[in-house]
Amino acid sequence: MSNISTHSHEQHDEHHDHGPAKGLLRWVFTTNHKDIGTLYLVFSLIMLFVGGTFSLVIRAELFQPGLQFVHPDFFNQMTTMHALIMVFGMIMPAFVGFANWMIPMMIGAPDMALPRLNNWSFWILPFAGTLLLSTLFMDGGAPASGWTLYPPLVLQTGNALPFAIFAVHLLGISSILGAINIIVTILNMRAPGMTLLKMPLFVWTWLITAYLLIAVMPVLAGGVTMLLTDAFFGTSFFQAAGGGDPVLFQHIFWFFGHPEVYIIILPAFGIISQVIPTFARKPLFGYSSMVYATAGIAFLSFIVWAHHMFTVGMPLAGQLFFMLSTMLIAIPTGVKIFNWTATMWRGSLSFETPMLFALAFLFLFTIGGFSGLMLAIAPADFQYHDSYFVVAHFHYVLVPGGLFGAIAGAYYWLPKWTGHMYDEKLGKIHFWLSAIFVNLLFFPQHFLGLAGMPRRIPDYAVQFADFNMLSSIGAFGFGFSQLLFVYIVIKCVRGGEKAGAKAWDGAEGLEWTLPSPPPYHTFEEAPVVK
């Protein structure tokens, strides 16, 4: 821990010396970026298991044809809550946690620029998450519309709808506050000599992600507020009977929703760009092209939203535009994949747990990218749309993509955070269990979708039984494997082999992050450049 963090805790303890409560109040009132990063990461880990439990309800129901365990309406509530909790409660807070911990250290800043705002942006989250989960216990239950909240279906939710919408607003506010803090920190608090093009790539990906968040979160807020007024105040934004258009909501939602998937994946790209150079023991190949590729992906993410809507009756010109602009995203993404591969080329590779997760990320995220290209082809999309092929596609991007990126980051920085090495042998077991089960879970879903199985249904025709059974076995295997991860983290936090100044053997001179060209910095203080 840096002097700064020790100092702020000492100050804190003077003010709140109330015996046993002292330890708890430190976490409630903390403005220290490391503490807040830890809070975010612990919260996201808890939400991983909450959202994961919902997905296991879904997969248990789909283990065989027929209706086994849950009412169809509750099944659809599970699909909605699983997605909302995983996106807003798990993966985004995890990456904000990484940002809080690492960005100040990577740019030589003493803390985040707005420490009290930082505290507030975290503490909104548990209340928002609880509010969202509470809709399951309300009259009529949670929205059964999927995370997209499409009208007219979502307008039949009943009394829980305003609570769900308010929870989404709070989650969005938390994200926007975190993003403002990250931008101000990066632009105003870099150490002397740390120019923008000397920043580690993780910092770059978060700077771009933060701008995306500020741009699209208000769009979602506007869309769900219009839903609210349609349901309770007699407006007809999305109700055809009153002259509205349900497809308008789809445009609003996906104008938020498509940049949102890049908000999820870009920080993972940043983590992978730190991990691969360390274990290849050479600088990242094509640093500046990686920065421009990230910016290119972010820009293009704003002009492809209607590829989610090819089947709504779009004019041919619209289909062509969205098809071609979507395919264009493959170019900067391909640049990234190529550069990561080139970084490893002729490197001195070693395969510790973070590197294994990074390699799995590279391979499996690419599968998700290719199935995305298939979905981008408008005439083909008429066949794939709303089938399990789409489910397979976005889960390959978000699970071996986003989640594996986060897990790689956690293993990579745990020695720095705790001062202890995690159990490498258990880490490798966790990796292999996760990698095998995640493919058993999602790969068969490609075949189900191509064979015509629709998504978001609790029952299915008997010819889909075998692949669904495999998928469900994979789901339970993958879910329970993550309990091992929790054990590894707790074991590491509580002690173990001391991590030296360079935790990763042989990565001399590479330190913990690897911008290219490397500025001189030790993370705790940066020298003044004359």
XYZ file of C-alpha atoms in Angstrom:
530
model
C 0.000 0.000 0.000
C 1.238 3.474 -0.743
C 1.946 6.129 1.887
C -1.163 7.901 0.691
C -3.474 5.051 1.514
C -1.928 4.454 4.962
C -2.129 8.147 5.719
C -5.794 8.448 4.763
C -6.657 5.438 6.925
C -4.846 6.901 9.930
C -6.774 10.133 9.498
C -9.957 8.148 9.269
C -9.294 6.197 12.389
C -8.843 9.403 14.416
C -12.339 10.529 13.462
C -14.157 7.238 13.868
C -12.676 5.568 16.908
C -15.806 3.686 17.966
C -14.330 0.319 18.845
C -15.565 -2.544 16.609
C -17.498 -0.198 14.294
C -14.248 1.533 13.326
C -13.364 -1.138 10.737
C -16.821 -1.059 9.162
C -17.058 2.741 9.049
C -13.737 2.878 7.249
C -15.412 1.095 4.315
C -18.568 3.215 4.454
C -16.807 6.584 4.459
C -13.623 5.742 2.579
C -12.412 8.054 -0.173
C -9.311 5.982 -0.882
C -9.191 4.719 -4.462
C -7.843 1.316 -3.420
C -10.594 0.760 -0.849
C -13.274 1.833 -3.309
C -11.762 -0.394 -5.999
C -11.948 -3.278 -3.542
C -15.589 -2.485 -2.722
C -16.488 -2.507 -6.425
C -14.708 -5.818 -6.991
C -16.285 -7.533 -3.967
C -19.736 -6.252 -4.962
C -19.311 -7.510 -8.526
C -18.171 -10.918 -7.266
C -21.328 -11.200 -5.151
C -23.476 -10.163 -8.117
C -21.708 -12.745 -10.305
C -23.208 -15.442 -8.089
C -26.640 -13.787 -7.864
C -26.896 -13.379 -11.647
C -25.312 -16.804 -12.121
C -27.956 -18.416 -9.923
C -30.652 -16.913 -12.162
C -28.977 -18.411 -15.240
C -28.885 -21.804 -13.509
C -32.657 -21.581 -12.996
C -32.926 -21.035 -16.767
C -30.595 -23.923 -17.613
C -32.252 -26.277 -15.092
C -35.601 -25.647 -16.789
C -34.059 -26.260 -20.223
C -32.239 -29.455 -19.199
C -35.016 -31.434 -20.866
C -38.167 -30.645 -22.876
C -41.405 -29.910 -21.049
C -42.091 -27.606 -18.117
C -40.201 -28.894 -15.063
C -39.476 -26.362 -12.359
C -40.798 -22.862 -12.966
C -43.795 -21.072 -14.402
C -43.104 -19.725 -17.944
C -43.642 -16.161 -16.742
C -41.087 -16.611 -13.959
C -38.710 -18.159 -16.495
C -38.814 -14.942 -18.511
C -38.369 -12.860 -15.364
C -35.197 -14.878 -14.784
C -33.870 -14.080 -18.280
C -34.506 -10.372 -17.615
C -32.956 -10.286 -14.156
C -29.991 -12.476 -15.131
C -29.056 -10.035 -17.894
C -29.639 -6.800 -15.954
C -27.718 -8.051 -12.896
C -24.815 -9.428 -14.958
C -24.451 -6.292 -17.115
C -25.104 -3.486 -14.609
C -24.347 -5.264 -11.338
C -21.451 -7.532 -12.217
C -19.276 -6.855 -15.255
C -19.405 -3.038 -15.333
C -18.702 -2.606 -11.572
C -15.844 -5.131 -11.880
C -14.084 -3.030 -14.506
C -14.774 0.193 -12.570
C -13.111 -1.568 -9.628
C -10.028 -2.288 -11.745
C -10.054 1.344 -12.929
C -10.194 2.656 -9.363
C -7.353 0.444 -8.217
C -5.006 0.748 -11.173
C -5.500 4.041 -13.031
C -4.094 6.359 -10.312
C -1.076 4.046 -9.907
C -0.550 3.718 -13.649
C -0.524 7.470 -14.279
C 1.338 8.416 -11.092
C -1.632 10.124 -9.416
C -2.113 10.130 -5.615
C -5.808 9.173 -5.869
C -8.829 9.648 -8.090
C -9.629 13.283 -8.895
C -12.991 13.313 -7.087
C -12.656 10.986 -4.102
C -15.982 11.725 -2.388
C -17.883 11.431 -5.663
C -16.049 8.113 -6.014
C -17.437 6.915 -2.681
C -20.942 7.986 -3.665
C -20.823 6.358 -7.101
C -20.045 3.047 -5.418
C -22.624 3.246 -2.631
C -25.450 3.915 -5.093
C -24.813 0.414 -6.482
C -25.848 -1.910 -3.623
C -29.089 0.040 -3.173
C -29.840 -0.006 -6.899
C -29.086 -3.738 -7.079
C -31.314 -4.472 -4.079
C -34.131 -2.389 -5.578
C -33.854 -4.271 -8.875
C -33.887 -7.664 -7.135
C -36.846 -6.649 -4.959
C -39.086 -6.472 -8.067
C -39.062 -10.288 -8.062
C -41.088 -10.196 -4.837
C -43.604 -7.567 -5.948
C -47.143 -7.983 -7.213
C -46.926 -9.341 -10.759
C -43.199 -9.959 -10.507
C -40.209 -8.486 -12.314
C -40.382 -7.489 -16.001
C -40.622 -10.635 -18.174
C -39.466 -8.833 -21.300
C -35.769 -9.709 -21.386
C -33.160 -7.054 -20.559
C -34.211 -5.081 -23.647
C -37.485 -4.106 -21.902
C -39.385 -3.971 -25.226
C -42.900 -2.554 -25.241
C -45.704 -3.542 -25.437
C -44.672 -6.624 -23.429
C -42.865 -4.728 -20.662
C -45.920 -2.470 -20.134
C -47.780 -5.505 -18.779
C -45.330 -5.807 -15.869
C -47.607 -4.048 -13.388
C -46.586 -2.494 -10.097
C -42.948 -3.614 -10.244
C -42.209 -1.643 -13.428
C -41.492 1.773 -11.830
C -39.166 0.105 -9.305
C -37.259 -1.688 -12.056
C -36.989 1.560 -14.048
C -35.811 3.517 -11.005
C -33.176 0.830 -10.347
C -31.939 1.167 -13.945
C -31.742 4.964 -13.456
C -29.663 4.537 -10.285
C -27.327 2.038 -11.931
C -26.885 4.485 -14.815
C -26.171 7.401 -12.464
C -23.501 5.312 -10.722
C -21.866 4.547 -14.080
C -21.929 8.184 -15.216
C -20.381 9.433 -11.951
C -17.650 6.791 -12.169
C -16.972 7.755 -15.799
C -16.699 11.487 -15.016
C -14.227 10.703 -12.250
C -12.100 8.503 -14.534
C -11.948 11.136 -17.307
C -11.023 13.971 -14.917
C -8.376 11.806 -13.240
C -6.738 10.741 -16.501
C -6.800 14.180 -18.131
C -5.749 16.228 -15.088
C -3.636 14.056 -12.814
C -0.992 12.353 -14.936
C 2.564 12.555 -13.621
C 4.850 15.066 -15.400
C 6.143 13.514 -18.607
C 3.264 11.023 -18.821
C 1.852 12.156 -22.156
C -1.356 10.602 -23.478
C 0.555 8.340 -25.860
C 2.725 7.055 -23.028
C -0.216 5.872 -20.915
C -0.643 2.126 -20.396
C -3.320 0.698 -22.689
C -5.589 -0.145 -19.786
C -5.790 3.582 -19.022
C -6.516 4.359 -22.673
C -9.315 1.810 -22.957
C -10.928 3.238 -19.826
C -10.636 6.835 -21.012
C -12.508 5.901 -24.201
C -15.007 3.711 -22.321
C -15.801 6.569 -19.924
C -16.729 8.848 -22.834
C -18.986 6.108 -24.218
C -20.713 5.796 -20.833
C -21.416 9.512 -20.583
C -22.745 9.540 -24.148
C -25.171 6.597 -23.994
C -26.367 6.212 -20.404
C -28.700 9.256 -20.693
C -30.204 7.693 -23.844
C -31.232 4.607 -21.864
C -32.548 6.871 -19.095
C -34.694 8.758 -21.616
C -36.023 5.541 -23.154
C -37.063 3.948 -19.861
C -38.602 7.249 -18.690
C -40.766 7.286 -21.821
C -41.765 3.694 -20.948
C -42.734 4.908 -17.498
C -44.941 7.710 -18.833
C -46.553 5.280 -21.312
C -47.391 2.920 -18.477
C -48.620 5.432 -15.886
C -49.143 8.909 -17.369
C -51.211 8.288 -20.472
C -48.548 9.074 -23.086
C -48.213 7.011 -26.275
C -44.563 7.150 -27.252
C -44.501 3.398 -27.932
C -48.202 2.446 -28.041
C -49.571 2.052 -31.551
C -53.159 2.596 -30.389
C -52.272 6.155 -29.359
C -50.229 6.906 -32.473
C -46.892 5.766 -31.020
C -44.407 3.252 -32.367
C -42.982 0.285 -30.437
C -40.058 0.170 -32.903
C -39.030 3.669 -31.745
C -38.173 2.133 -28.387
C -35.972 -0.438 -30.102
C -34.027 2.347 -31.815
C -33.585 4.237 -28.539
C -32.641 1.105 -26.621
C -30.082 -0.146 -29.130
C -28.549 3.288 -29.591
C -27.615 2.784 -25.953
C -27.295 -1.012 -26.123
C -24.722 -1.377 -28.837
C -22.134 1.040 -27.408
C -22.909 -0.666 -24.081
C -21.417 -3.977 -25.255
C -18.229 -2.083 -26.136
C -18.318 -0.396 -22.710
C -18.165 -3.947 -21.355
C -15.434 -5.291 -23.649
C -13.013 -2.346 -24.019
C -11.687 -2.465 -20.417
C -11.170 -6.215 -20.940
C -9.126 -5.352 -24.049
C -7.091 -3.038 -21.830
C -6.389 -5.782 -19.282
C -5.387 -8.261 -21.996
C -3.032 -5.585 -23.404
C -1.271 -5.480 -20.014
C -1.178 -9.237 -19.393
C 0.073 -10.553 -22.742
C 3.215 -8.332 -22.931
C 4.196 -9.279 -19.367
C 4.108 -13.024 -20.045
C 5.537 -12.697 -23.554
C 8.315 -10.560 -21.979
C 8.344 -8.033 -24.771
C 6.591 -4.703 -25.357
C 3.129 -4.607 -26.853
C 3.299 -4.724 -30.640
C 1.880 -1.616 -32.326
C 1.018 0.469 -29.262
C -0.306 3.514 -31.139
C -2.325 1.411 -33.577
C -3.965 -0.238 -30.543
C -4.989 3.188 -29.229
C -6.408 4.245 -32.610
C -8.161 0.892 -33.046
C -9.847 1.328 -29.657
C -10.998 4.822 -30.610
C -12.194 3.515 -33.987
C -14.234 0.751 -32.365
C -15.786 3.297 -29.999
C -16.734 5.654 -32.852
C -18.200 2.874 -35.001
C -20.210 1.532 -32.056
C -22.523 4.558 -32.415
C -23.521 3.906 -36.021
C -24.334 0.192 -36.032
C -27.207 -0.044 -33.529
C -29.956 -1.169 -35.925
C -28.176 -4.431 -36.796
C -30.170 -5.685 -33.800
C -33.318 -4.776 -35.729
C -32.927 -6.156 -39.277
C -36.297 -7.913 -38.973
C -38.434 -4.857 -38.096
C -39.170 -3.938 -41.714
C -36.252 -1.585 -42.305
C -35.789 -0.074 -45.793
C -33.160 -1.794 -47.931
C -30.839 1.227 -47.731
C -30.977 1.006 -43.926
C -30.198 -2.693 -43.975
C -27.218 -2.096 -46.269
C -25.853 0.767 -44.187
C -26.077 -1.118 -40.897
C -24.760 -4.331 -42.444
C -21.664 -2.650 -43.909
C -20.909 -0.399 -40.914
C -21.156 -3.455 -38.625
C -18.700 -5.382 -40.765
C -16.362 -2.392 -40.600
C -15.927 -2.906 -36.829
C -14.182 -6.193 -37.643
C -11.202 -4.188 -39.004
C -10.044 -2.346 -35.826
C -10.945 -5.450 -33.787
C -8.824 -7.551 -36.142
C -5.948 -5.080 -35.667
C -6.128 -5.720 -31.936
C -6.227 -9.515 -32.290
C -3.278 -9.345 -34.729
C -1.248 -7.091 -32.412
C -1.792 -9.328 -29.379
C -0.713 -12.321 -31.446
C 2.318 -10.414 -32.793
C 3.268 -9.461 -29.226
C 3.546 -13.164 -28.368
C 5.387 -13.996 -31.594
C 8.974 -15.028 -30.700
C 8.414 -13.839 -27.148
C 9.693 -15.704 -24.107
C 6.278 -17.033 -23.151
C 5.248 -18.472 -19.805
C 1.786 -19.718 -18.972
C 0.801 -18.539 -15.524
C -2.923 -18.291 -14.779
C -3.411 -14.681 -16.008
C -1.786 -15.593 -19.330
C -3.956 -18.710 -19.690
C -7.105 -16.620 -19.248
C -5.733 -14.029 -21.689
C -5.064 -16.712 -24.314
C -8.531 -18.208 -23.824
C -9.897 -14.682 -24.195
C -8.037 -14.267 -27.493
C -9.272 -17.528 -28.965
C -12.868 -17.551 -27.703
C -13.528 -13.834 -28.158
C -12.525 -14.345 -31.805
C -15.201 -17.050 -32.146
C -17.717 -14.526 -30.791
C -16.454 -11.975 -33.301
C -16.895 -14.346 -36.243
C -20.441 -15.302 -35.241
C -21.081 -11.544 -34.944
C -19.969 -11.122 -38.550
C -22.455 -13.842 -39.531
C -25.218 -11.951 -37.721
C -24.192 -8.735 -39.481
C -25.214 -10.183 -42.860
C -28.760 -8.837 -43.144
C -30.371 -11.634 -45.236
C -28.744 -14.316 -43.077
C -29.802 -12.475 -39.923
C -33.456 -13.090 -40.862
C -32.702 -16.754 -40.148
C -30.583 -16.242 -37.034
C -32.639 -13.477 -35.402
C -34.045 -14.290 -31.955
C -32.627 -17.799 -32.128
C -30.162 -19.458 -29.773
C -27.419 -18.601 -32.278
C -27.665 -14.995 -31.071
C -27.462 -16.181 -27.450
C -24.340 -18.192 -28.278
C -22.801 -15.207 -30.091
C -23.152 -12.589 -27.388
C -22.241 -14.974 -24.585
C -18.992 -15.847 -26.391
C -18.234 -12.129 -26.442
C -19.311 -11.401 -22.860
C -18.238 -14.513 -20.921
C -14.919 -15.703 -22.417
C -14.543 -12.060 -23.465
C -15.590 -9.742 -20.650
C -15.554 -12.167 -17.718
C -12.306 -13.945 -18.665
C -10.713 -10.513 -19.133
C -11.788 -9.556 -15.614
C -10.557 -12.861 -14.138
C -7.202 -12.471 -15.948
C -6.901 -8.981 -14.439
C -7.757 -10.263 -10.969
C -5.066 -12.973 -11.058
C -2.577 -10.564 -12.632
C -2.929 -7.813 -10.024
C -3.808 -9.865 -6.906
C -0.105 -10.073 -5.888
C 0.166 -6.290 -6.214
C -3.038 -5.683 -4.253
C -2.454 -8.150 -1.427
C 1.333 -8.564 -1.288
C 0.799 -12.329 -1.543
C 0.956 -14.776 -4.443
C -2.249 -16.684 -5.120
C -2.089 -20.496 -5.332
C -0.836 -21.046 -8.891
C -1.822 -24.715 -8.982
C -5.419 -23.980 -7.951
C -5.472 -21.058 -10.388
C -4.619 -23.390 -13.257
C -7.308 -25.868 -12.145
C -9.799 -22.988 -12.076
C -8.733 -21.999 -15.582
C -9.149 -25.453 -17.104
C -12.511 -26.047 -15.440
C -13.739 -22.638 -16.634
C -12.411 -23.027 -20.179
C -13.861 -26.517 -20.682
C -17.256 -25.816 -19.145
C -17.748 -22.419 -20.812
C -17.417 -24.108 -24.206
C -19.665 -26.994 -23.200
C -22.182 -24.366 -22.091
C -22.236 -22.051 -25.110
C -20.890 -23.925 -28.137
C -23.914 -26.271 -28.542
C -26.161 -23.193 -28.565
C -24.808 -22.299 -32.027
C -26.196 -25.584 -33.335
C -29.510 -25.132 -31.512
C -29.943 -21.688 -33.064
C -29.046 -22.814 -36.573
C -31.528 -25.669 -36.183
C -34.249 -23.157 -35.319
C -34.600 -23.055 -31.536
C -35.927 -19.644 -30.455
C -34.492 -17.850 -27.418
C -36.376 -16.883 -24.222
C -38.663 -19.908 -24.139
C -39.028 -22.362 -21.231
C -40.017 -25.367 -23.397
C -38.814 -26.684 -26.747
C -39.311 -29.383 -29.360
C -37.790 -32.755 -28.595
C -35.150 -32.600 -31.373
C -33.296 -29.901 -29.378
C -33.008 -32.056 -26.243
C -29.436 -33.379 -26.544
C -27.679 -30.066 -27.128
C -29.728 -28.420 -24.372
C -28.721 -31.136 -21.949
C -25.023 -30.597 -22.784
C -25.454 -26.841 -22.447
C -27.081 -27.181 -19.023
C -24.350 -29.529 -17.770
C -21.817 -26.927 -18.932
C -23.726 -24.179 -17.113
C -23.666 -25.953 -13.749
C -20.023 -26.960 -14.222
C -18.993 -23.413 -15.098
C -21.027 -21.869 -12.276
C -19.670 -24.117 -9.560
C -16.090 -23.744 -10.877
C -16.267 -20.082 -9.923
C -16.557 -21.067 -6.240
C -12.946 -22.216 -6.579
C -12.036 -18.694 -7.734
C -13.589 -17.216 -4.569
C -11.589 -19.677 -2.474
C -8.338 -18.760 -4.290
C -8.950 -15.029 -3.781
C -9.800 -15.369 -0.076
C -6.778 -17.651 0.471
C -4.534 -15.089 -1.248
C -5.911 -12.126 0.717
C -5.392 -13.960 4.016
C -1.748 -14.756 3.341
C 0.556 -17.054 1.456
C 3.858 -16.716 -0.325
C 5.081 -13.107 -0.346
C 5.012 -11.399 -3.725
C 8.334 -9.733 -4.482
C 8.845 -6.402 -6.218
C 8.459 -8.326 -9.475
C 5.838 -10.963 -8.916
C 6.188 -12.495 -12.360
C 9.535 -14.303 -12.711
C 11.694 -13.178 -15.565
C 9.527 -10.203 -16.471
C 12.388 -7.867 -15.518
C 11.965 -4.284 -16.493
C 8.351 -4.920 -17.487
C 6.964 -3.981 -14.077
C 3.200 -4.384 -13.827
C 2.087 -2.548 -16.905
C 3.735 -2.063 -20.183
C 3.135 1.066 -22.158
C 5.328 1.443 -25.186
C 7.590 3.369 -25.113
C 7.811 2.804 -21.345
C 7.853 5.972 -19.250
C 9.830 5.782 -16.053
C 7.437 5.184 -13.216
C 7.266 3.125 -10.064
C 3.510 3.691 -9.646
C 3.833 5.213 -6.221
C 5.618 8.377 -7.262
C 6.825 9.692 -10.592
C 9.894 11.897 -10.992
C 9.589 15.401 -12.337
C 10.768 15.506 -15.939
C 12.894 18.611 -16.518
